[in-house]
Amino acid sequence: MARYLMHWDPLVDPTFAMREIIEWRRLLEPNQRSFEVARTTGNPFQNVLWTAWMPPVRQAVLRWSPRSFVDNDPILRLVKAWDHGMQDDILEQLVLPRLIAETEAWDPTVDPVPIHHWIHPWLEVRSFSSRLEVLYGTIRQKLSVALTQWKPIDPSARLMVEPWVDVFSPATLEQFLLRNILPKLHEVMERMVINPRSQILDPWNWTMEWSKLMPVSAMAALLEKHFFPKWLAVLDAWLARNPDMEEIPNWYSGWKGMIPEKLREHPSVQENLTKALIRMAGAIDDDDDEPLSPPTPAPLPPMPQQQQPPPPPPPLLPNPGVTLGYINSAPTFKDVVGRRAEELGAIFMPVVGKNYHGKQVFRFGSQNISIDRDVIFVQRGTNWVPIGLEELTRSSL
């Protein structure tokens, strides 16, 4: 058998002589069904494996370069084929040291083959996947060095990191992202300019591409620090110039729609979006709801001498739990609709100069509605049709 395998090259034909060795097993240990027994009992078949089969395998692994066999790796095929007995010895004594050496020599800045192409296939060998963790610290350290000069305009970093999302532990991945990626995103968002007339969205898009990998809280803090202050300042300046109030809701809705859903649901993001809605509603009220000056009261008749005016009545105090805005009146149906819009985070404001049958038209989300005697009418093209509040809510999601 040793002479038969003398010229065997496992890198060329990993399963060569498989049938012959199975026949030798049947002859040398007819009552055994696995190579594991042969490896541990010291019988003649064990000697055949170690003296005839293992030497060519050892020589082949020493010549083997994992980066040279991205597809159809012969050593991986050999290990999978010999899934009993010798597999652990091959992996522990031969394969793992070679993978460690190749990982140490890998340079992500110049190597044309991404490392996951030749490491990840070994995760398919279940008994070996946990042992590969010894490589991950080196991989993260080399990726960190490569990212030192990286700019978010370059998508290659995400392509390098994404394959490791399900391999690194969640805590380790988060720490890596916060240390190596997040500071770069802060830099690009800090320099981003908000300009409604000529908005350049590249910095925003580069940043949001990382939203699926980055912790939501970190992305929300990023927007809180570098985006929303500028965004709200631009909104304030725009509202101060008596703008076209048809444009601003569209601008608001456009930005809101570009925030990924999970990030949009974060409390700090919701709070800033609500601030914008309050500012827009306030601008509408200032323009259209100027209160009339009260009439000048008639002069009081002169009081008889020594007659004192009655003491003023005590101030009315609201009952506990009653909202101050509704002390003197119950909430109207319009108030109910406004509350529902606020719960959805949707726009609800009057449309300047527009009415339906003499009733004010409001923008509810992306739809125009009017309220007449507690009935909602929604605009559908050139027609107005009645709609229930729940149906309006569903159509606005």
Short mmCIF file of C-alpha atoms in Angstrom, two decimals:
data_model
loop_
_atom_site.label_atom_id
_atom_site.label_comp_id
_atom_site.label_asym_id
_atom_site.label_seq_id
_atom_site.Cartn_x
_atom_site.Cartn_y
_atom_site.Cartn_z
CA MET A 1 0.00 0.00 0.00
CA ALA A 2 2.85 2.40 0.79
CA ARG A 3 4.36 1.82 -2.69
CA TYR A 4 0.92 2.25 -4.25
CA LEU A 5 0.48 5.66 -2.60
CA MET A 6 4.07 6.78 -3.09
CA HIS A 7 3.30 9.00 -6.09
CA TRP A 8 -0.16 10.12 -4.95
CA ASP A 9 -0.71 13.91 -4.84
CA PRO A 10 -3.79 14.79 -2.73
CA LEU A 11 -3.81 18.31 -4.23
CA VAL A 12 -4.60 16.73 -7.60
CA ASP A 13 -6.84 13.83 -6.59
CA PRO A 14 -7.99 14.07 -2.94
CA THR A 15 -9.97 10.82 -2.99
CA PHE A 16 -7.39 8.64 -4.75
CA ALA A 17 -7.19 5.07 -3.38
CA MET A 18 -10.31 5.57 -1.29
CA ARG A 19 -11.85 2.35 -2.55
CA GLU A 20 -8.63 0.34 -1.98
CA ILE A 21 -8.25 1.57 1.60
CA ILE A 22 -11.86 0.65 2.35
CA GLU A 23 -11.06 -2.87 1.11
CA TRP A 24 -8.00 -3.03 3.35
CA ARG A 25 -10.16 -2.06 6.29
CA ARG A 26 -12.55 -4.90 5.59
CA LEU A 27 -9.63 -7.34 5.55
CA LEU A 28 -7.77 -6.04 8.57
CA GLU A 29 -10.73 -5.31 10.85
CA PRO A 30 -13.84 -6.98 9.48
CA ASN A 31 -15.91 -6.27 12.59
CA GLN A 32 -15.28 -2.50 12.74
CA ARG A 33 -17.45 0.07 10.99
CA SER A 34 -15.53 3.28 11.54
CA PHE A 35 -11.99 4.57 11.18
CA GLU A 36 -12.23 6.09 14.67
CA VAL A 37 -11.90 2.64 16.23
CA ALA A 38 -8.91 1.86 14.06
CA ARG A 39 -7.16 5.02 15.17
CA THR A 40 -7.55 4.26 18.86
CA THR A 41 -7.03 0.49 19.16
CA GLY A 42 -3.59 0.06 17.59
CA ASN A 43 -4.57 -2.66 15.11
CA PRO A 44 -2.90 -3.36 11.72
CA PHE A 45 -5.27 -1.04 9.83
CA GLN A 46 -4.07 1.87 11.97
CA ASN A 47 -0.54 1.16 10.79
CA VAL A 48 -1.70 1.26 7.15
CA LEU A 49 -3.25 4.71 7.64
CA TRP A 50 -0.32 6.25 9.47
CA THR A 51 2.52 4.69 7.44
CA ALA A 52 1.04 4.65 3.94
CA TRP A 53 -1.77 7.23 3.71
CA MET A 54 -0.76 10.02 6.11
CA PRO A 55 2.72 10.88 4.71
CA PRO A 56 1.43 11.98 1.25
CA VAL A 57 -1.33 13.96 2.96
CA ARG A 58 1.16 15.73 5.24
CA GLN A 59 3.42 16.64 2.31
CA ALA A 60 0.46 17.95 0.32
CA VAL A 61 -0.77 20.19 3.18
CA LEU A 62 2.71 21.66 3.62
CA ARG A 63 2.66 22.66 -0.08
CA TRP A 64 -0.97 23.82 0.07
CA SER A 65 -1.91 27.52 -0.06
CA PRO A 66 -5.56 28.15 0.82
CA ARG A 67 -5.60 31.39 -1.17
CA SER A 68 -4.74 29.45 -4.32
CA PHE A 69 -7.81 27.23 -4.06
CA VAL A 70 -10.77 29.54 -3.48
CA ASP A 71 -13.09 27.19 -5.38
CA ASN A 72 -13.00 23.42 -5.00
CA ASP A 73 -10.21 23.33 -2.40
CA PRO A 74 -8.64 19.83 -2.62
CA ILE A 75 -7.67 19.66 1.07
CA LEU A 76 -11.22 20.59 2.08
CA ARG A 77 -12.52 17.87 -0.24
CA LEU A 78 -10.10 15.38 1.32
CA VAL A 79 -11.20 16.25 4.86
CA LYS A 80 -14.87 15.96 3.97
CA ALA A 81 -14.33 12.63 2.21
CA TRP A 82 -12.37 11.17 5.14
CA ASP A 83 -14.96 12.14 7.71
CA HIS A 84 -13.96 9.46 10.22
CA GLY A 85 -10.87 8.59 12.12
CA MET A 86 -8.17 10.74 10.58
CA GLN A 87 -10.16 13.97 10.19
CA ASP A 88 -9.35 15.49 13.59
CA ASP A 89 -5.65 14.76 13.22
CA ILE A 90 -5.51 16.37 9.79
CA LEU A 91 -7.40 19.45 10.93
CA GLU A 92 -5.56 20.00 14.20
CA GLN A 93 -2.02 19.08 13.18
CA LEU A 94 -1.92 20.13 9.52
CA VAL A 95 -4.78 22.39 8.35
CA LEU A 96 -5.10 24.80 11.28
CA PRO A 97 -1.37 25.73 11.40
CA ARG A 98 -1.47 26.44 7.65
CA LEU A 99 -4.56 28.66 7.98
CA ILE A 100 -2.93 30.56 10.85
CA ALA A 101 0.21 31.15 8.81
CA GLU A 102 -1.77 32.26 5.75
CA THR A 103 -3.88 34.63 7.86
CA GLU A 104 -0.75 36.18 9.36
CA ALA A 105 0.60 36.76 5.84
CA TRP A 106 -2.67 38.20 4.48
CA ASP A 107 -2.77 41.92 3.68
CA PRO A 108 -6.28 43.24 2.94
CA THR A 109 -4.90 46.35 1.22
CA VAL A 110 -3.12 44.43 -1.56
CA ASP A 111 -4.49 40.88 -1.57
CA PRO A 112 -6.96 40.56 -4.49
CA VAL A 113 -8.77 37.62 -2.85
CA PRO A 114 -10.94 38.54 0.17
CA ILE A 115 -10.04 36.39 3.14
CA HIS A 116 -13.58 35.14 3.70
CA HIS A 117 -13.40 33.37 0.33
CA TRP A 118 -10.87 30.89 1.68
CA ILE A 119 -11.75 30.88 5.40
CA HIS A 120 -15.54 30.57 5.30
CA PRO A 121 -15.63 27.23 3.41
CA TRP A 122 -13.98 25.63 6.45
CA LEU A 123 -16.94 26.65 8.58
CA GLU A 124 -18.82 23.86 6.81
CA VAL A 125 -16.75 21.33 8.79
CA ARG A 126 -18.73 21.43 12.02
CA SER A 127 -16.05 19.95 14.25
CA PHE A 128 -13.62 22.63 13.01
CA SER A 129 -15.68 25.83 13.01
CA SER A 130 -15.05 26.68 16.67
CA ARG A 131 -11.29 26.22 16.24
CA LEU A 132 -11.25 28.90 13.55
CA GLU A 133 -11.92 31.53 16.22
CA VAL A 134 -8.18 31.67 16.79
CA LEU A 135 -7.98 33.47 13.41
CA TYR A 136 -10.60 36.15 14.07
CA GLY A 137 -8.52 38.44 16.27
CA THR A 138 -5.84 38.68 13.57
CA ILE A 139 -8.46 39.29 10.90
CA ARG A 140 -10.08 42.15 12.86
CA GLN A 141 -6.69 43.71 13.62
CA LYS A 142 -5.69 43.69 9.94
CA LEU A 143 -9.07 45.07 8.86
CA SER A 144 -8.72 47.87 11.42
CA VAL A 145 -5.34 48.85 10.01
CA ALA A 146 -6.74 48.79 6.47
CA LEU A 147 -9.61 51.09 7.51
CA THR A 148 -7.32 53.78 8.93
CA GLN A 149 -7.27 55.73 5.65
CA TRP A 150 -10.74 54.63 4.50
CA LYS A 151 -13.41 57.17 3.51
CA PRO A 152 -17.17 56.41 3.44
CA ILE A 153 -17.29 57.21 -0.29
CA ASP A 154 -15.51 53.87 -0.83
CA PRO A 155 -17.96 50.91 -0.62
CA SER A 156 -15.19 48.33 -0.33
CA ALA A 157 -15.15 48.50 3.49
CA ARG A 158 -18.74 47.33 3.73
CA LEU A 159 -17.99 44.50 1.32
CA MET A 160 -15.11 43.42 3.58
CA VAL A 161 -17.12 43.61 6.82
CA GLU A 162 -20.50 42.17 5.76
CA PRO A 163 -19.32 38.54 5.33
CA TRP A 164 -18.25 38.51 9.00
CA VAL A 165 -21.55 39.70 10.46
CA ASP A 166 -22.76 36.18 11.23
CA VAL A 167 -19.29 34.88 12.12
CA PHE A 168 -18.03 37.37 14.72
CA SER A 169 -19.97 37.48 17.98
CA PRO A 170 -22.52 40.36 18.15
CA ALA A 171 -20.56 42.15 20.89
CA THR A 172 -17.26 41.84 19.02
CA LEU A 173 -18.81 43.04 15.77
CA GLU A 174 -20.43 46.05 17.47
CA GLN A 175 -17.16 47.04 19.11
CA PHE A 176 -15.36 46.76 15.75
CA LEU A 177 -17.93 48.96 13.99
CA LEU A 178 -18.01 51.61 16.70
CA ARG A 179 -14.24 51.86 16.72
CA ASN A 180 -13.47 51.73 13.00
CA ILE A 181 -16.57 52.81 11.05
CA LEU A 182 -18.66 55.17 13.18
CA PRO A 183 -16.00 57.94 13.54
CA LYS A 184 -15.76 58.12 9.73
CA LEU A 185 -19.53 58.49 9.45
CA HIS A 186 -19.47 61.30 12.01
CA GLU A 187 -16.91 63.16 9.88
CA VAL A 188 -18.92 62.92 6.68
CA MET A 189 -22.24 63.88 8.33
CA GLU A 190 -20.62 66.82 10.09
CA ARG A 191 -19.60 68.26 6.71
CA MET A 192 -22.96 67.56 5.04
CA VAL A 193 -24.84 70.70 3.92
CA ILE A 194 -28.66 70.88 4.06
CA ASN A 195 -29.87 72.83 1.02
CA PRO A 196 -33.52 72.40 -0.05
CA ARG A 197 -32.89 73.99 -3.45
CA SER A 198 -29.89 71.89 -4.43
CA GLN A 199 -29.48 68.97 -2.05
CA ILE A 200 -26.45 66.70 -2.46
CA LEU A 201 -27.40 63.35 -0.94
CA ASP A 202 -24.16 61.43 -1.41
CA PRO A 203 -22.97 61.85 2.23
CA TRP A 204 -26.41 60.79 3.49
CA ASN A 205 -26.45 57.71 1.25
CA TRP A 206 -22.91 56.69 2.23
CA THR A 207 -23.92 56.88 5.89
CA MET A 208 -27.27 55.10 5.61
CA GLU A 209 -25.62 52.18 3.81
CA TRP A 210 -24.20 51.22 7.21
CA SER A 211 -27.54 51.42 9.04
CA LYS A 212 -28.18 47.67 8.73
CA LEU A 213 -24.88 46.81 10.38
CA MET A 214 -24.49 49.64 12.88
CA PRO A 215 -26.35 49.63 16.24
CA VAL A 216 -29.56 51.69 15.95
CA SER A 217 -28.69 53.72 19.04
CA ALA A 218 -25.35 54.73 17.52
CA MET A 219 -26.97 55.83 14.26
CA ALA A 220 -29.66 57.78 16.15
CA ALA A 221 -26.98 59.57 18.18
CA LEU A 222 -25.16 60.38 14.93
CA LEU A 223 -28.28 62.06 13.48
CA GLU A 224 -28.98 63.81 16.78
CA LYS A 225 -25.53 65.39 16.75
CA HIS A 226 -24.78 66.14 13.11
CA PHE A 227 -28.03 66.10 11.11
CA PHE A 228 -31.10 67.26 12.99
CA PRO A 229 -29.67 70.55 14.35
CA LYS A 230 -28.77 71.67 10.81
CA TRP A 231 -32.00 70.29 9.37
CA LEU A 232 -34.20 72.10 11.87
CA ALA A 233 -32.21 75.34 11.48
CA VAL A 234 -32.80 75.25 7.72
CA LEU A 235 -36.51 74.61 8.33
CA ASP A 236 -36.71 77.60 10.69
CA ALA A 237 -34.99 79.88 8.16
CA TRP A 238 -37.28 78.65 5.38
CA LEU A 239 -40.45 79.19 7.43
CA ALA A 240 -39.34 82.73 8.32
CA ARG A 241 -39.46 83.77 4.65
CA ASN A 242 -43.23 83.20 4.09
CA PRO A 243 -42.60 80.16 1.86
CA ASP A 244 -44.94 78.14 -0.32
CA MET A 245 -46.46 75.82 2.27
CA GLU A 246 -47.01 73.14 -0.35
CA GLU A 247 -43.24 72.65 -0.72
CA ILE A 248 -42.26 72.29 2.91
CA PRO A 249 -44.46 69.24 3.73
CA ASN A 250 -43.06 67.49 0.66
CA TRP A 251 -39.52 68.33 1.80
CA TYR A 252 -40.28 66.98 5.28
CA SER A 253 -41.87 63.79 3.93
CA GLY A 254 -38.95 63.23 1.56
CA TRP A 255 -36.38 63.34 4.35
CA LYS A 256 -38.52 61.22 6.67
CA GLY A 257 -38.88 58.57 3.96
CA MET A 258 -35.11 58.34 3.54
CA ILE A 259 -34.58 57.36 7.19
CA PRO A 260 -34.60 53.54 7.47
CA GLU A 261 -37.69 52.29 9.28
CA LYS A 262 -35.92 50.81 12.31
CA LEU A 263 -33.94 54.02 12.77
CA ARG A 264 -37.03 56.16 12.23
CA GLU A 265 -38.73 54.40 15.15
CA HIS A 266 -35.98 55.39 17.60
CA PRO A 267 -37.30 57.86 20.25
CA SER A 268 -34.75 60.60 19.53
CA VAL A 269 -35.50 60.48 15.80
CA GLN A 270 -39.25 60.60 16.50
CA GLU A 271 -38.70 63.57 18.78
CA ASN A 272 -36.86 65.57 16.13
CA LEU A 273 -39.43 64.74 13.46
CA THR A 274 -42.14 65.94 15.84
CA LYS A 275 -40.23 69.20 16.40
CA ALA A 276 -40.37 69.82 12.67
CA LEU A 277 -44.12 69.17 12.56
CA ILE A 278 -44.69 71.60 15.42
CA ARG A 279 -42.67 74.29 13.65
CA MET A 280 -44.63 73.83 10.42
CA ALA A 281 -47.97 73.88 12.22
CA GLY A 282 -46.91 77.04 14.08
CA ALA A 283 -46.01 78.79 10.85
CA ILE A 284 -49.44 78.01 9.40
CA ASP A 285 -51.15 79.32 12.54
CA ASP A 286 -49.12 82.55 12.44
CA ASP A 287 -50.11 83.21 8.83
CA ASP A 288 -53.75 82.17 8.80
CA ASP A 289 -55.07 82.40 12.34
CA GLU A 290 -54.32 85.99 13.34
CA PRO A 291 -56.82 86.72 16.14
CA LEU A 292 -59.12 89.71 15.73
CA SER A 293 -58.57 92.63 18.13
CA PRO A 294 -61.29 92.66 20.77
CA PRO A 295 -63.69 95.63 20.60
CA THR A 296 -63.05 98.54 22.93
CA PRO A 297 -65.34 98.10 25.93
CA ALA A 298 -67.84 100.87 26.74
CA PRO A 299 -66.88 103.07 29.73
CA LEU A 300 -68.35 101.98 33.01
CA PRO A 301 -70.88 104.29 34.64
CA PRO A 302 -69.49 106.31 37.55
CA MET A 303 -69.90 104.66 40.91
CA PRO A 304 -71.67 106.34 43.74
CA GLN A 305 -69.40 107.75 46.37
CA GLN A 306 -68.11 105.33 49.00
CA GLN A 307 -69.37 102.33 46.93
CA GLN A 308 -66.60 99.76 46.41
CA PRO A 309 -66.47 97.38 43.41
CA PRO A 310 -67.25 93.78 44.21
CA PRO A 311 -64.20 91.53 44.74
CA PRO A 312 -63.10 89.61 41.64
CA PRO A 313 -64.23 85.97 41.47
CA PRO A 314 -61.62 83.37 42.39
CA PRO A 315 -59.76 81.88 39.41
CA LEU A 316 -61.15 78.66 38.01
CA LEU A 317 -58.90 75.69 38.67
CA PRO A 318 -58.91 72.72 36.32
CA ASN A 319 -60.03 69.40 37.66
CA PRO A 320 -57.22 66.89 38.18
CA GLY A 321 -56.46 64.97 34.99
CA VAL A 322 -58.16 67.52 32.69
CA THR A 323 -55.97 68.91 29.92
CA LEU A 324 -55.81 72.70 30.13
CA GLY A 325 -56.64 73.06 26.44
CA TYR A 326 -60.04 71.49 27.01
CA ILE A 327 -61.16 73.15 30.27
CA ASN A 328 -63.84 75.24 28.56
CA SER A 329 -64.70 72.91 25.66
CA ALA A 330 -64.63 69.25 24.73
CA PRO A 331 -62.20 68.17 22.00
CA THR A 332 -63.59 68.53 18.50
CA PHE A 333 -63.48 65.86 15.80
CA LYS A 334 -60.69 67.86 14.17
CA ASP A 335 -58.71 67.50 17.41
CA VAL A 336 -59.26 63.74 17.31
CA VAL A 337 -57.97 63.58 13.72
CA GLY A 338 -54.97 65.70 14.69
CA ARG A 339 -54.14 63.40 17.58
CA ARG A 340 -54.27 60.37 15.29
CA ALA A 341 -51.87 62.09 12.86
CA GLU A 342 -49.51 62.85 15.76
CA GLU A 343 -49.58 59.19 16.83
CA LEU A 344 -48.61 58.19 13.29
CA GLY A 345 -45.94 60.86 13.03
CA ALA A 346 -47.79 62.21 9.98
CA ILE A 347 -48.30 65.79 8.84
CA PHE A 348 -51.60 67.42 9.79
CA MET A 349 -51.86 71.09 8.85
CA PRO A 350 -54.11 73.45 6.89
CA VAL A 351 -53.43 73.85 3.16
CA VAL A 352 -53.15 77.58 2.53
CA GLY A 353 -55.91 79.04 0.35
CA LYS A 354 -57.67 75.76 -0.32
CA ASN A 355 -61.15 74.69 0.78
CA TYR A 356 -63.87 72.20 -0.13
CA HIS A 357 -67.48 73.45 0.01
CA GLY A 358 -66.34 76.28 2.22
CA LYS A 359 -64.48 73.99 4.66
CA GLN A 360 -60.72 74.23 5.25
CA VAL A 361 -58.62 71.59 3.50
CA PHE A 362 -55.92 69.91 5.59
CA ARG A 363 -52.87 67.85 4.66
CA PHE A 364 -53.04 64.49 6.48
CA GLY A 365 -49.80 62.67 5.64
CA SER A 366 -49.69 62.69 1.85
CA GLN A 367 -53.47 63.16 1.41
CA ASN A 368 -55.76 66.19 1.30
CA ILE A 369 -58.82 65.95 3.54
CA SER A 370 -61.68 68.16 4.67
CA ILE A 371 -63.93 67.77 7.71
CA ASP A 372 -67.64 68.65 7.51
CA ARG A 373 -69.96 67.89 10.44
CA ASP A 374 -67.62 65.20 11.80
CA VAL A 375 -67.34 63.48 8.43
CA ILE A 376 -63.93 63.20 6.75
CA PHE A 377 -63.75 63.74 2.99
CA VAL A 378 -60.55 62.73 1.18
CA GLN A 379 -59.50 63.99 -2.26
CA ARG A 380 -59.24 61.29 -4.93
CA GLY A 381 -58.12 62.98 -8.12
CA THR A 382 -60.73 65.63 -8.85
CA ASN A 383 -63.34 64.01 -6.60
CA TRP A 384 -63.91 64.13 -2.85
CA VAL A 385 -65.21 60.99 -1.14
CA PRO A 386 -66.12 60.29 2.50
CA ILE A 387 -63.73 58.06 4.45
CA GLY A 388 -63.57 56.71 7.99
CA LEU A 389 -60.75 57.69 10.31
CA GLU A 390 -59.41 54.15 10.55
CA GLU A 391 -59.40 53.72 6.77
CA LEU A 392 -57.68 57.09 6.41
CA THR A 393 -55.07 55.96 8.94
CA ARG A 394 -54.40 52.69 7.07
CA SER A 395 -54.12 54.45 3.69
CA SER A 396 -51.58 56.90 5.17
CA LEU A 397 -49.17 54.25 6.51
#
